[in-house]
Coordinates of N, CA, C and O in Angstrom, one line a residue:
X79 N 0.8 -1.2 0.0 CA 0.0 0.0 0.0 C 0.9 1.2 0.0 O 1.6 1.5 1.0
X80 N 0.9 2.1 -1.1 CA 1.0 3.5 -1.1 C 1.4 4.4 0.2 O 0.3 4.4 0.8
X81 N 2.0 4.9 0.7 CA 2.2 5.5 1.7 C 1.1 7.2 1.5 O 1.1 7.8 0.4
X82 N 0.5 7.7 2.6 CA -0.1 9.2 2.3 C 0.6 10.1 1.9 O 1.6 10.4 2.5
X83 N 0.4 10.6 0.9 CA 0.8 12.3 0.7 C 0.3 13.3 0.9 O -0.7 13.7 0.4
X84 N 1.2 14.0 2.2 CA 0.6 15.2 2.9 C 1.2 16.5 2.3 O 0.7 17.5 2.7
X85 N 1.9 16.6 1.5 CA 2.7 17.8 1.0 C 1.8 18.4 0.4 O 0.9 17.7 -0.1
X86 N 2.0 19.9 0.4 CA 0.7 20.9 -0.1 C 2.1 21.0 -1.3 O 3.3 20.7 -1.4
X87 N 0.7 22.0 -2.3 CA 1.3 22.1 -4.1 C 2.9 23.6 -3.5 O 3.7 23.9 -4.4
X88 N 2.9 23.9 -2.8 CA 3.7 25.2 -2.5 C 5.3 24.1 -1.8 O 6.4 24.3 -2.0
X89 N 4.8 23.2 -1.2 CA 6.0 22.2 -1.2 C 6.7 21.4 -2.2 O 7.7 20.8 -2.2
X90 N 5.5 21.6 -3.3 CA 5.9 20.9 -4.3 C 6.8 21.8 -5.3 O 7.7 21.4 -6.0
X91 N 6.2 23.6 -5.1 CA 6.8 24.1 -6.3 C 8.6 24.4 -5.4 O 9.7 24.8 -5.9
X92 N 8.4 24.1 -4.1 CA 10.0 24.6 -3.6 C 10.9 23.4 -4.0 O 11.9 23.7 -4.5
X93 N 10.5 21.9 -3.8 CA 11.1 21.0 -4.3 C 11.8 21.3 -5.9 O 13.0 21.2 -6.2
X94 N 10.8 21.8 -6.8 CA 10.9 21.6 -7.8 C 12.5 23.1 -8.2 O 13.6 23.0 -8.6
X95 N 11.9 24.0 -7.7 CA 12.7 25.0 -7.8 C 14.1 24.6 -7.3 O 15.0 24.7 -8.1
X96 N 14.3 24.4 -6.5 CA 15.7 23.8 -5.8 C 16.4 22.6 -6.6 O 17.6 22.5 -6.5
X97 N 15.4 21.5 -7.6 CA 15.9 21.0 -8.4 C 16.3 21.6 -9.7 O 17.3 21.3 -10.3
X98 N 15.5 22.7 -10.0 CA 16.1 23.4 -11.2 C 17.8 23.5 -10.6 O 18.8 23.1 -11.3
X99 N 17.9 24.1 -9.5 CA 19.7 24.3 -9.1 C 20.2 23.1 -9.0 O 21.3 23.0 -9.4
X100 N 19.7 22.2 -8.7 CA 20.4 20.8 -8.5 C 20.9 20.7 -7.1 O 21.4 19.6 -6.9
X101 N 20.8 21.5 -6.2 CA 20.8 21.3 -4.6 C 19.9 20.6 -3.7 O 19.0 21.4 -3.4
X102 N 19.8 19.8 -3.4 CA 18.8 19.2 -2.4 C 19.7 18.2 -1.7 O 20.3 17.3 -2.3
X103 N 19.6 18.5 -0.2 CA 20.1 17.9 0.8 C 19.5 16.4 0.9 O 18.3 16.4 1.3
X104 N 20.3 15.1 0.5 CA 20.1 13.8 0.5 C 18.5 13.5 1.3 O 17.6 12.8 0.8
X105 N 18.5 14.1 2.3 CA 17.2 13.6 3.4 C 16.2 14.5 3.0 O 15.0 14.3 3.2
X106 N 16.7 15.2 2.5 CA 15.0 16.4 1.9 C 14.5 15.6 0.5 O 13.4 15.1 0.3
X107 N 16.0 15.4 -0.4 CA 14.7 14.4 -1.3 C 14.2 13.4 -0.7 O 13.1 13.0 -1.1
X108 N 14.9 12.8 0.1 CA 13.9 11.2 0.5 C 12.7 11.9 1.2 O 11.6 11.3 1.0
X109 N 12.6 12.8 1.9 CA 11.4 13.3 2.3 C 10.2 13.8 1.3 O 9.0 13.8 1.4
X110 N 10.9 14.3 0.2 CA 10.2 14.4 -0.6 C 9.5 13.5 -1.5 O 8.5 13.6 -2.2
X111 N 10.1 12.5 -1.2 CA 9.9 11.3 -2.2 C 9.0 10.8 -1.7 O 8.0 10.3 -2.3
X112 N 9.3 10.8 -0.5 CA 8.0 10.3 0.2 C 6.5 10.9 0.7 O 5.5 10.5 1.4
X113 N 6.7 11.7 0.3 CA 5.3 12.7 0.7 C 4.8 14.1 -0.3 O 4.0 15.0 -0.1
X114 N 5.5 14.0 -1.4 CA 5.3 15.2 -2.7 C 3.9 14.5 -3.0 O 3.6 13.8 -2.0
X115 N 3.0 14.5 -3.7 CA 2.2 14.2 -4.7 C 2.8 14.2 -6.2 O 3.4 15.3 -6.5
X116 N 2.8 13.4 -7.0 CA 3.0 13.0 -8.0 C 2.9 14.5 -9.1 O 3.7 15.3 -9.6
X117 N 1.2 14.3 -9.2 CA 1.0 15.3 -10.0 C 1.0 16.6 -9.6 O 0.8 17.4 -10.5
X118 N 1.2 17.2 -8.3 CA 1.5 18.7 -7.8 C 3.0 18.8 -8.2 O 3.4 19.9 -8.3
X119 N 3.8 17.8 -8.5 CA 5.5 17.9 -8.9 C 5.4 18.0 -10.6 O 6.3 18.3 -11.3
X120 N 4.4 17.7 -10.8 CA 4.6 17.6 -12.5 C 3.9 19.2 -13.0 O 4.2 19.9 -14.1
X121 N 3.0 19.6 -12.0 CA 2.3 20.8 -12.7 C 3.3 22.1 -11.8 O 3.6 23.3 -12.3
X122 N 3.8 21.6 -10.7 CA 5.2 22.7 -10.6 C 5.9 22.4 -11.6 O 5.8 23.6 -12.1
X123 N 6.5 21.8 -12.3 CA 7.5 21.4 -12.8 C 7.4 22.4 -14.4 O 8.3 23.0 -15.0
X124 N 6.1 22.2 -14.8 CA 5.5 22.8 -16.0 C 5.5 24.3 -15.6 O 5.9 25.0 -16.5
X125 N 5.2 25.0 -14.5 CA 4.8 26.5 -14.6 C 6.2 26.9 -14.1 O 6.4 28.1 -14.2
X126 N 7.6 25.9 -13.3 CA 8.7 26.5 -13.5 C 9.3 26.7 -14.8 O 9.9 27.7 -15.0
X127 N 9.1 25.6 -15.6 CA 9.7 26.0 -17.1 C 9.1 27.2 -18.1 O 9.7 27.7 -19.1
X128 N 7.7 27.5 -17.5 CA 6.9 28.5 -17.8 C 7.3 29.6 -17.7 O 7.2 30.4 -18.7
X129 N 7.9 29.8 -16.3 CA 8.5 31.0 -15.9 C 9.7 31.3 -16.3 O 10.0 32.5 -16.5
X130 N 10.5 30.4 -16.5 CA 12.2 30.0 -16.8 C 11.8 30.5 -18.5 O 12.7 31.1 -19.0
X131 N 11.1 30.3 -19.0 CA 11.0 30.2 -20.6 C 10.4 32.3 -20.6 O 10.6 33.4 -21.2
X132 N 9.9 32.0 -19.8 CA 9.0 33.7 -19.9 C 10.2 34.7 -19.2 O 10.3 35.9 -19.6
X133 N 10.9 34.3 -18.4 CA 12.2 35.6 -17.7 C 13.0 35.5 -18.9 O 13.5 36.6 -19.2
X134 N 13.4 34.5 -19.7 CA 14.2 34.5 -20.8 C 14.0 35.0 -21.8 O 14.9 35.8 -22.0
X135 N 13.2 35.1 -22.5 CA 12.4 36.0 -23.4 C 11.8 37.1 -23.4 O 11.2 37.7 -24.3
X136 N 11.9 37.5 -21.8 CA 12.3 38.8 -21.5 C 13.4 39.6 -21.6 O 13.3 40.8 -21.9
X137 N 14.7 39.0 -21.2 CA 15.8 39.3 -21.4 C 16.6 39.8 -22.6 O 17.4 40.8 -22.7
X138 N 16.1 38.8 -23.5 CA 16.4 38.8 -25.0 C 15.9 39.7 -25.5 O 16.5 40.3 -26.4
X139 N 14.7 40.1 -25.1 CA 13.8 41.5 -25.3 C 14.6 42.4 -25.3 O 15.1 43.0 -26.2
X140 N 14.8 42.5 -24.2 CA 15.3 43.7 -23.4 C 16.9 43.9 -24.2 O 17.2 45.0 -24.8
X141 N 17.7 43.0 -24.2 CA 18.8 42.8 -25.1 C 18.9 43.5 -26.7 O 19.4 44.4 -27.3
X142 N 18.1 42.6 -26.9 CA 17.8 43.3 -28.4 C 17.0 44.9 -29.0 O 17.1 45.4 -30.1
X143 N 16.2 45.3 -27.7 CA 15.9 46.4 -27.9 C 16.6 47.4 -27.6 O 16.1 48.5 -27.8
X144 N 18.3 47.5 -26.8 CA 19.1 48.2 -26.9 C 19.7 48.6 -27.7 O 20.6 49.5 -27.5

């Protein structure tokens, strides 16, 4: 049997964020692993690259209109 997942979606988007760096302390992902929700990690995971894709193409903006 499945163990519960109590992590709210705002635990999910800090996990996710800290993986974009690649930093996470060995016992935070196993904590995570064990209590994220599946699909709150995948729809963080989508509005970080959202964001990551939208500050970039801001920049370029900003770059090119100088």
């Amino acid at each position: 049997m499945e163990p519960e997942r109590k992590a709210s979606f705002l635990a999910s988007m800090k996990a996710v964020f800290w993986s974009f760096f690649g930093v996470r302390k060995r016992k935070d992902y196993e904590h995570d692993a064990a209590n994220l929700n599946p699909f709150h990690v995948i729809l963080a995971a989508l509005l970080g690259v959202a964001i990551f894709i939208g500050v970039l193409l801001f920049v370029v903006k900003l770059a090119v209109s100088q």
